[in-house]
Amino acid sequence: MPEPMVSRHLGEFAGLAEVAARGRGLFPEAAPGPRLRRAAREAAGVLDLTAGDVRVERSWTAGDLAGEELSWSVGYGPRTRAYLLRPRGAAGPLPGVVALHCHAGMKFAGKEKIADGPGPPSPEVTRLRGQIYGGRAYAGELARRGFAVLVHDVLGWGSRRFPLEVMPEPVAAAAAAGVSEGLSQADAYDRAAARHEHLLEKYCVLLGTSLAGAVAGEDLAAAAYLRSRPDVGAVGCVGLSGGGLRAALLGAFDPAIGAVAVAAMMSSYRELLDRHVAAHTWMLYPPGLSRVCDWPSLAASAAPRPLLVQYGERDELFPPAGMRRAHAIISRAYPDGGYEGVFFDAPHAFTVPMQEHAFAWLRHHLGA
C-alpha cells in the first residue's frame, strides 16, 4: 500500500496530495544517469546561456588574497557582477570552485553575502554572516586553501536585482513602508522582493522556464566561464541553503563539474509536504519536477561523481525524517561510493566546522 502523504497545512484539502498522485505517481526514486538529467532539465526549463563580453572591472589585493571584480552579459537584464578570489601570488592553474550565494530572504545583496570585495561589507551582510556563516565570508577562506573561487550574482540578487520601479505598486509600497518603519534601504528592499518572487515565478513559467531554470542557466554560464580560464583547472561547486540548491542543480546539469558540495539543502519532497513547503523558495519547486524524480534523486543524478551533502540535525527548515530519507535515497544511488553524507549538530547554517569539512573534501576531490 502506498505511503500516505501528510499535508496538514492543506487542512480539509489534505486529500489533494493523494488525488494528484493517483495513477501518475509523485516523487519517484529515479536511477541516476543522462536520461534523468535530461528529463529534469526539461521540467525546469533550464535556459541555454553563456557569459558574454566578460570584463575585468577592477582588481585588488587584501592581505593574502587577490581579487577581481568581473562583469558579463547573459543576454538579458543588467550585467552580472562577480568576484574571483585566489591566493595572492599563486602561480600555475588552480582548482576552481563556483561558490553559490544563498537565498536567505536577502536579495539586495548577492555575492557579497559570502565574498568580500574591495570594500567593507554592509551591516546587513555582516548580520547575515553572523547568523548562518559563522561570521565568515567563506569564499575568501576557501580561496586561501588554494582555490580560484568565483562568486556571481544571479537573476533577482545583487547586481541582477529588480528595481523597485518595475515592481507592481503594492509590492514596491512594501519597501517604502519598511523605510518609514525605520528599516534600512536594503532590509526594506528585501521585504518587497519577498513578495515579488511569486510574480517572477509566474513570468518564468509563462515563458516556458522557471526561476530554478533561469538561475541554473546563469550558474551554468558562470561555471563554463571559470573553466575557460587558463589559470583554472578542475572545477567544483559549493553552496548553503539556496546556494546548495543551486549547487545541486549545477551538478545535475553540468557534466563537467568535478565535485558538488551541498550544505543544509536536502530532504525528500514527501516530508516537506508536512508544514515545510512555505519556508522555501520557488526554486525548490520547478513545475513538473516532482513527477520526474524526488529532490535527492536529482542531487544524485550524476553519480558516481563525488557528492557531499551536509545535514543540520537542528535545521528548522527541513524535517529530520525528510533528511534521513534523502540520505538513504542518495546512498542507494552511490552503491560503489563517491557520496558522503554528514549530519552536523547544527541549525540551518554553514557553520565554521561545516565549512572546514567541505573545504577539505573539495581539496581531496579537486586537488589544491
Short mmCIF file of C-alpha atoms in Angstrom, two decimals:
data_model
loop_
_atom_site.label_atom_id
_atom_site.label_comp_id
_atom_site.label_asym_id
_atom_site.label_seq_id
_atom_site.Cartn_x
_atom_site.Cartn_y
_atom_site.Cartn_z
CA MET A 1 0.00 0.00 0.00
CA PRO A 2 1.45 3.44 -0.96
CA GLU A 3 2.79 5.52 1.90
CA PRO A 4 0.35 8.34 2.76
CA MET A 5 1.45 11.92 2.17
CA VAL A 6 0.86 14.25 5.11
CA SER A 7 -0.19 17.81 4.20
CA ARG A 8 -1.50 19.40 7.38
CA HIS A 9 -1.30 22.94 6.02
CA LEU A 10 -3.98 21.95 3.48
CA GLY A 11 -6.42 21.20 6.27
CA GLU A 12 -9.61 19.68 4.91
CA PHE A 13 -7.99 19.66 1.47
CA ALA A 14 -5.13 17.37 2.54
CA GLY A 15 -6.50 14.67 0.25
CA LEU A 16 -5.35 16.73 -2.71
CA ALA A 17 -1.92 15.10 -2.42
CA GLU A 18 -3.29 11.59 -2.78
CA VAL A 19 -5.64 12.53 -5.61
CA ALA A 20 -2.87 14.33 -7.51
CA ALA A 21 -0.63 11.27 -7.22
CA ARG A 22 -3.31 8.77 -8.25
CA GLY A 23 -2.34 6.81 -11.32
CA ARG A 24 0.65 9.01 -12.12
CA GLY A 25 2.93 8.90 -9.10
CA LEU A 26 4.90 11.59 -7.33
CA PHE A 27 8.47 11.84 -6.08
CA PRO A 28 9.87 8.72 -7.78
CA GLU A 29 13.28 7.49 -6.70
CA ALA A 30 14.78 7.67 -10.18
CA ALA A 31 18.03 5.99 -11.18
CA PRO A 32 20.92 8.35 -11.89
CA GLY A 33 22.05 8.88 -15.45
CA PRO A 34 21.68 11.06 -18.55
CA ARG A 35 18.01 10.20 -19.05
CA LEU A 36 17.05 11.53 -15.62
CA ARG A 37 19.15 14.65 -16.07
CA ARG A 38 17.57 15.40 -19.45
CA ALA A 39 14.06 14.94 -18.10
CA ALA A 40 14.76 17.16 -15.08
CA ARG A 41 16.36 19.82 -17.25
CA GLU A 42 13.29 19.85 -19.47
CA ALA A 43 10.93 20.06 -16.49
CA ALA A 44 12.83 23.02 -15.02
CA GLY A 45 13.14 24.75 -18.38
CA VAL A 46 16.86 25.41 -17.96
CA LEU A 47 17.95 28.33 -20.12
CA ASP A 48 20.87 27.95 -22.53
CA LEU A 49 23.07 30.91 -21.59
CA THR A 50 26.68 31.99 -21.95
CA ALA A 51 28.77 34.60 -20.16
CA GLY A 52 29.46 37.04 -22.97
CA ASP A 53 31.64 40.15 -23.17
CA VAL A 54 33.48 39.37 -19.93
CA ARG A 55 35.24 42.42 -18.49
CA VAL A 56 37.58 42.95 -15.55
CA GLU A 57 36.05 45.97 -13.86
CA ARG A 58 38.74 46.29 -11.16
CA SER A 59 41.36 44.33 -9.28
CA TRP A 60 42.59 44.50 -5.70
CA THR A 61 44.67 42.73 -3.11
CA ALA A 62 43.77 42.27 0.54
CA GLY A 63 46.26 40.53 2.76
CA ASP A 64 46.95 37.09 1.30
CA LEU A 65 44.21 37.28 -1.34
CA ALA A 66 43.97 38.77 -4.81
CA GLY A 67 40.58 39.69 -6.21
CA GLU A 68 38.98 40.67 -9.49
CA GLU A 69 35.54 42.15 -9.99
CA LEU A 70 34.21 40.80 -13.26
CA SER A 71 31.12 41.55 -15.28
CA TRP A 72 29.44 39.78 -18.15
CA SER A 73 26.18 39.61 -20.06
CA VAL A 74 23.91 36.57 -20.24
CA GLY A 75 21.73 38.23 -22.87
CA TYR A 76 19.08 39.88 -20.71
CA GLY A 77 18.91 42.21 -17.74
CA PRO A 78 21.75 44.19 -16.13
CA ARG A 79 25.30 42.90 -16.46
CA THR A 80 26.19 40.17 -13.99
CA ARG A 81 28.79 41.20 -11.43
CA ALA A 82 31.11 38.61 -9.93
CA TYR A 83 34.15 38.29 -7.69
CA LEU A 84 37.05 35.99 -8.49
CA LEU A 85 39.27 35.34 -5.48
CA ARG A 86 42.59 33.47 -5.38
CA PRO A 87 45.68 33.29 -3.19
CA ARG A 88 47.88 36.31 -3.72
CA GLY A 89 50.85 35.48 -5.89
CA ALA A 90 49.64 31.97 -6.74
CA ALA A 91 51.32 30.54 -9.81
CA GLY A 92 50.01 27.94 -12.21
CA PRO A 93 46.45 26.70 -12.72
CA LEU A 94 44.45 26.36 -9.54
CA PRO A 95 41.43 24.16 -8.96
CA GLY A 96 38.30 26.24 -9.28
CA VAL A 97 35.14 26.42 -7.21
CA VAL A 98 31.89 28.17 -8.09
CA ALA A 99 30.67 29.35 -4.68
CA LEU A 100 26.92 29.93 -4.85
CA HIS A 101 25.34 32.53 -2.60
CA CYS A 102 22.26 31.65 -0.58
CA HIS A 103 18.71 32.98 -0.76
CA ALA A 104 18.17 33.80 2.94
CA GLY A 105 15.42 36.29 2.12
CA MET A 106 18.15 38.80 1.21
CA LYS A 107 18.13 39.87 -2.42
CA PHE A 108 19.56 43.37 -2.11
CA ALA A 109 22.95 41.62 -1.87
CA GLY A 110 24.13 38.51 -3.69
CA LYS A 111 27.80 37.61 -3.97
CA GLU A 112 28.66 39.91 -1.04
CA LYS A 113 26.94 37.52 1.34
CA ILE A 114 29.80 35.05 1.01
CA ALA A 115 32.68 37.04 -0.50
CA ASP A 116 34.45 40.26 0.41
CA GLY A 117 35.11 42.71 -2.38
CA PRO A 118 37.45 45.68 -2.26
CA GLY A 119 35.24 47.47 0.29
CA PRO A 120 33.81 46.50 3.67
CA PRO A 121 30.57 44.50 3.91
CA SER A 122 27.31 46.28 4.68
CA PRO A 123 25.77 45.99 8.14
CA GLU A 124 23.03 43.77 6.71
CA VAL A 125 25.58 41.40 5.18
CA THR A 126 27.62 41.33 8.38
CA ARG A 127 24.46 40.43 10.30
CA LEU A 128 23.60 37.61 7.91
CA ARG A 129 27.11 36.18 8.02
CA GLY A 130 26.89 36.08 11.80
CA GLN A 131 23.59 34.23 11.62
CA ILE A 132 24.37 31.48 9.11
CA TYR A 133 28.05 31.58 8.11
CA GLY A 134 29.86 31.65 11.44
CA GLY A 135 30.72 35.30 10.83
CA ARG A 136 32.83 34.42 7.79
CA ALA A 137 32.99 35.44 4.16
CA TYR A 138 33.63 31.81 3.36
CA ALA A 139 34.60 32.26 -0.31
CA GLY A 140 37.75 34.06 0.80
CA GLU A 141 38.55 31.36 3.32
CA LEU A 142 38.18 28.77 0.58
CA ALA A 143 40.46 30.77 -1.75
CA ARG A 144 43.12 30.81 0.98
CA ARG A 145 43.14 27.00 0.78
CA GLY A 146 44.50 27.20 -2.75
CA PHE A 147 41.41 27.59 -4.92
CA ALA A 148 40.27 30.07 -7.55
CA VAL A 149 36.78 30.90 -6.26
CA LEU A 150 34.12 32.52 -8.43
CA VAL A 151 31.08 34.12 -6.77
CA HIS A 152 28.47 35.72 -9.02
CA ASP A 153 25.05 37.33 -8.77
CA VAL A 154 22.05 35.70 -10.43
CA LEU A 155 18.56 36.73 -11.52
CA GLY A 156 16.94 38.66 -8.67
CA TRP A 157 20.00 39.25 -6.47
CA GLY A 158 22.62 41.99 -6.12
CA SER A 159 23.61 43.44 -9.48
CA ARG A 160 20.79 41.38 -11.02
CA ARG A 161 18.04 42.54 -8.67
CA PHE A 162 14.84 44.12 -9.93
CA PRO A 163 14.49 47.88 -9.41
CA LEU A 164 11.52 48.87 -7.29
CA GLU A 165 10.06 50.97 -10.09
CA VAL A 166 9.31 47.88 -12.23
CA MET A 167 7.60 46.03 -9.39
CA PRO A 168 3.81 46.30 -9.06
CA GLU A 169 2.86 49.28 -6.91
CA PRO A 170 1.57 47.24 -3.91
CA VAL A 171 4.82 45.27 -3.88
CA ALA A 172 7.06 48.30 -4.15
CA ALA A 173 4.99 50.02 -1.47
CA ALA A 174 6.19 47.38 0.98
CA ALA A 175 9.69 48.84 0.66
CA ALA A 176 8.50 52.39 1.26
CA ALA A 177 6.57 51.22 4.30
CA GLY A 178 9.68 49.49 5.60
CA VAL A 179 11.75 52.65 5.34
CA SER A 180 9.06 54.60 7.20
CA GLU A 181 9.24 51.97 9.94
CA GLY A 182 12.98 52.52 10.31
CA LEU A 183 14.31 49.68 8.20
CA SER A 184 17.47 50.20 6.18
CA GLN A 185 17.19 50.57 2.42
CA ALA A 186 18.46 47.02 1.99
CA ASP A 187 16.08 45.46 4.51
CA ALA A 188 13.15 47.42 3.10
CA TYR A 189 14.01 46.26 -0.42
CA ASP A 190 14.13 42.64 0.74
CA ARG A 191 10.63 42.98 2.18
CA ALA A 192 9.35 43.90 -1.28
CA ALA A 193 11.49 41.27 -3.03
CA ALA A 194 9.90 38.52 -0.93
CA ARG A 195 6.54 39.41 -2.44
CA HIS A 196 7.98 39.86 -5.92
CA GLU A 197 9.42 36.33 -6.21
CA HIS A 198 5.90 34.92 -6.68
CA LEU A 199 5.35 37.20 -9.66
CA LEU A 200 8.75 36.41 -11.11
CA GLU A 201 7.99 32.69 -10.97
CA LYS A 202 4.69 33.29 -12.80
CA TYR A 203 6.51 35.13 -15.59
CA CYS A 204 9.15 32.40 -15.82
CA VAL A 205 6.57 29.61 -16.06
CA LEU A 206 4.58 31.56 -18.64
CA LEU A 207 7.78 31.89 -20.68
CA GLY A 208 8.43 28.15 -20.58
CA THR A 209 11.08 28.16 -17.89
CA SER A 210 11.06 28.53 -14.09
CA LEU A 211 13.00 30.56 -11.56
CA ALA A 212 15.11 27.44 -10.97
CA GLY A 213 15.67 27.02 -14.71
CA ALA A 214 16.68 30.63 -15.24
CA VAL A 215 19.07 30.66 -12.26
CA ALA A 216 20.54 27.30 -13.27
CA GLY A 217 21.19 28.68 -16.74
CA GLU A 218 23.10 31.60 -15.27
CA ASP A 219 25.08 29.27 -13.00
CA LEU A 220 25.95 27.02 -15.94
CA ALA A 221 27.26 30.07 -17.82
CA ALA A 222 29.40 31.11 -14.84
CA ALA A 223 30.88 27.63 -14.43
CA ALA A 224 31.71 27.44 -18.13
CA TYR A 225 33.46 30.79 -17.91
CA LEU A 226 35.53 29.69 -14.90
CA ARG A 227 36.64 26.52 -16.73
CA SER A 228 37.62 28.58 -19.77
CA ARG A 229 40.29 30.48 -17.86
CA PRO A 230 43.84 29.23 -18.46
CA ASP A 231 44.67 29.81 -14.78
CA VAL A 232 41.95 27.38 -13.61
CA GLY A 233 41.94 23.59 -13.64
CA ALA A 234 39.21 21.22 -12.43
CA VAL A 235 36.06 22.98 -11.21
CA GLY A 236 33.60 22.07 -8.44
CA CYS A 237 30.81 23.93 -6.67
CA VAL A 238 29.53 24.55 -3.15
CA GLY A 239 26.63 26.37 -1.53
CA LEU A 240 24.44 26.71 1.54
CA SER A 241 20.64 26.57 1.53
CA GLY A 242 19.50 28.27 -1.68
CA GLY A 243 23.15 28.12 -2.72
CA GLY A 244 23.10 24.40 -2.01
CA LEU A 245 20.00 24.11 -4.16
CA ARG A 246 21.89 25.87 -6.94
CA ALA A 247 24.89 23.57 -6.41
CA ALA A 248 22.67 20.50 -6.78
CA LEU A 249 21.14 21.86 -10.00
CA LEU A 250 24.53 22.84 -11.39
CA GLY A 251 25.88 19.39 -10.63
CA ALA A 252 22.90 17.74 -12.29
CA PHE A 253 23.03 19.81 -15.46
CA ASP A 254 26.78 20.36 -15.98
CA PRO A 255 28.69 17.12 -16.71
CA ALA A 256 32.00 18.99 -16.43
CA ILE A 257 31.57 19.85 -12.74
CA GLY A 258 34.07 17.70 -10.86
CA ALA A 259 32.60 17.68 -7.34
CA VAL A 260 29.45 19.06 -5.70
CA ALA A 261 29.03 20.13 -2.06
CA VAL A 262 25.53 20.88 -0.75
CA ALA A 263 25.05 22.34 2.75
CA ALA A 264 21.68 22.40 4.54
CA MET A 265 19.51 21.91 1.47
CA MET A 266 18.41 18.31 1.32
CA SER A 267 15.17 16.49 2.07
CA SER A 268 12.74 14.28 0.25
CA TYR A 269 9.76 16.16 -1.13
CA ARG A 270 7.27 13.87 0.63
CA GLU A 271 8.26 15.07 4.11
CA LEU A 272 8.29 18.72 3.04
CA LEU A 273 4.54 18.46 2.49
CA ASP A 274 4.07 18.37 6.26
CA ARG A 275 4.28 22.11 7.04
CA HIS A 276 7.64 22.74 5.33
CA VAL A 277 6.56 23.99 1.90
CA ALA A 278 6.03 27.68 2.66
CA ALA A 279 9.50 28.23 4.11
CA HIS A 280 11.27 27.60 0.83
CA THR A 281 11.98 29.49 -2.36
CA TRP A 282 10.15 28.77 -5.61
CA MET A 283 13.48 27.44 -6.91
CA LEU A 284 12.91 24.22 -4.94
CA TYR A 285 9.68 23.51 -6.83
CA PRO A 286 10.25 23.61 -10.61
CA PRO A 287 6.91 22.75 -12.25
CA GLY A 288 6.72 19.07 -13.16
CA LEU A 289 9.93 18.01 -11.43
CA SER A 290 8.06 16.10 -8.71
CA ARG A 291 6.78 13.68 -11.38
CA VAL A 292 10.26 13.17 -12.80
CA CYS A 293 12.06 12.49 -9.53
CA ASP A 294 12.39 13.30 -5.87
CA TRP A 295 14.78 16.11 -4.95
CA PRO A 296 17.53 13.82 -3.58
CA SER A 297 17.38 11.74 -6.77
CA LEU A 298 18.13 14.86 -8.78
CA ALA A 299 21.04 15.74 -6.49
CA ALA A 300 22.41 12.21 -7.01
CA SER A 301 21.68 12.10 -10.74
CA ALA A 302 25.34 12.45 -11.78
CA ALA A 303 26.52 9.52 -9.63
CA PRO A 304 29.24 8.31 -9.22
CA ARG A 305 30.68 11.83 -9.45
CA PRO A 306 31.71 12.97 -5.93
CA LEU A 307 28.85 14.45 -3.91
CA LEU A 308 28.94 15.84 -0.38
CA VAL A 309 25.71 16.64 1.47
CA GLN A 310 25.84 18.23 4.91
CA TYR A 311 22.69 17.94 7.01
CA GLY A 312 21.89 20.05 10.07
CA GLU A 313 20.28 17.94 12.75
CA ARG A 314 18.63 21.08 14.16
CA ASP A 315 17.72 22.53 10.76
CA GLU A 316 14.35 24.20 11.26
CA LEU A 317 13.62 24.29 7.51
CA PHE A 318 13.81 20.54 6.89
CA PRO A 319 12.11 17.71 8.79
CA PRO A 320 14.50 15.10 10.23
CA ALA A 321 12.57 12.30 8.55
CA GLY A 322 12.97 14.04 5.19
CA MET A 323 16.71 14.40 5.67
CA ARG A 324 17.06 10.75 6.66
CA ARG A 325 15.03 9.61 3.65
CA ALA A 326 17.15 11.81 1.37
CA HIS A 327 20.35 10.34 2.80
CA ALA A 328 19.05 6.83 2.14
CA ILE A 329 17.97 7.67 -1.43
CA ILE A 330 21.33 9.21 -2.29
CA SER A 331 23.23 6.35 -0.67
CA ARG A 332 21.40 3.85 -2.87
CA ALA A 333 22.40 5.87 -5.95
CA TYR A 334 26.06 5.50 -4.92
CA PRO A 335 26.47 1.76 -4.25
CA ASP A 336 30.21 1.91 -5.01
CA GLY A 337 30.99 5.06 -3.03
CA GLY A 338 31.54 8.68 -4.01
CA TYR A 339 28.82 10.10 -1.76
CA GLU A 340 29.48 11.47 1.69
CA GLY A 341 26.50 12.46 3.82
CA VAL A 342 27.35 14.05 7.17
CA PHE A 343 24.92 15.04 9.93
CA PHE A 344 26.13 18.00 11.97
CA ASP A 345 24.75 19.21 15.28
CA ALA A 346 23.80 22.49 13.63
CA PRO A 347 20.77 24.61 12.70
CA HIS A 348 20.10 25.86 9.18
CA ALA A 349 23.60 27.21 8.64
CA PHE A 350 27.04 26.63 7.12
CA THR A 351 28.97 26.73 10.37
CA VAL A 352 32.74 27.03 10.56
CA PRO A 353 33.16 23.27 11.23
CA MET A 354 30.91 22.52 8.25
CA GLN A 355 32.94 24.91 6.10
CA GLU A 356 36.25 23.36 7.10
CA HIS A 357 34.90 19.90 6.38
CA ALA A 358 33.67 20.99 2.94
CA PHE A 359 36.97 22.72 2.15
CA ALA A 360 38.94 19.56 2.95
CA TRP A 361 36.52 17.46 0.92
CA LEU A 362 36.83 19.76 -2.11
CA ARG A 363 40.62 19.71 -1.81
CA HIS A 364 40.58 15.91 -1.77
CA HIS A 365 38.44 15.66 -4.90
CA LEU A 366 39.71 18.65 -6.91
CA GLY A 367 43.31 18.88 -5.66
CA ALA A 368 44.73 22.07 -4.16
#
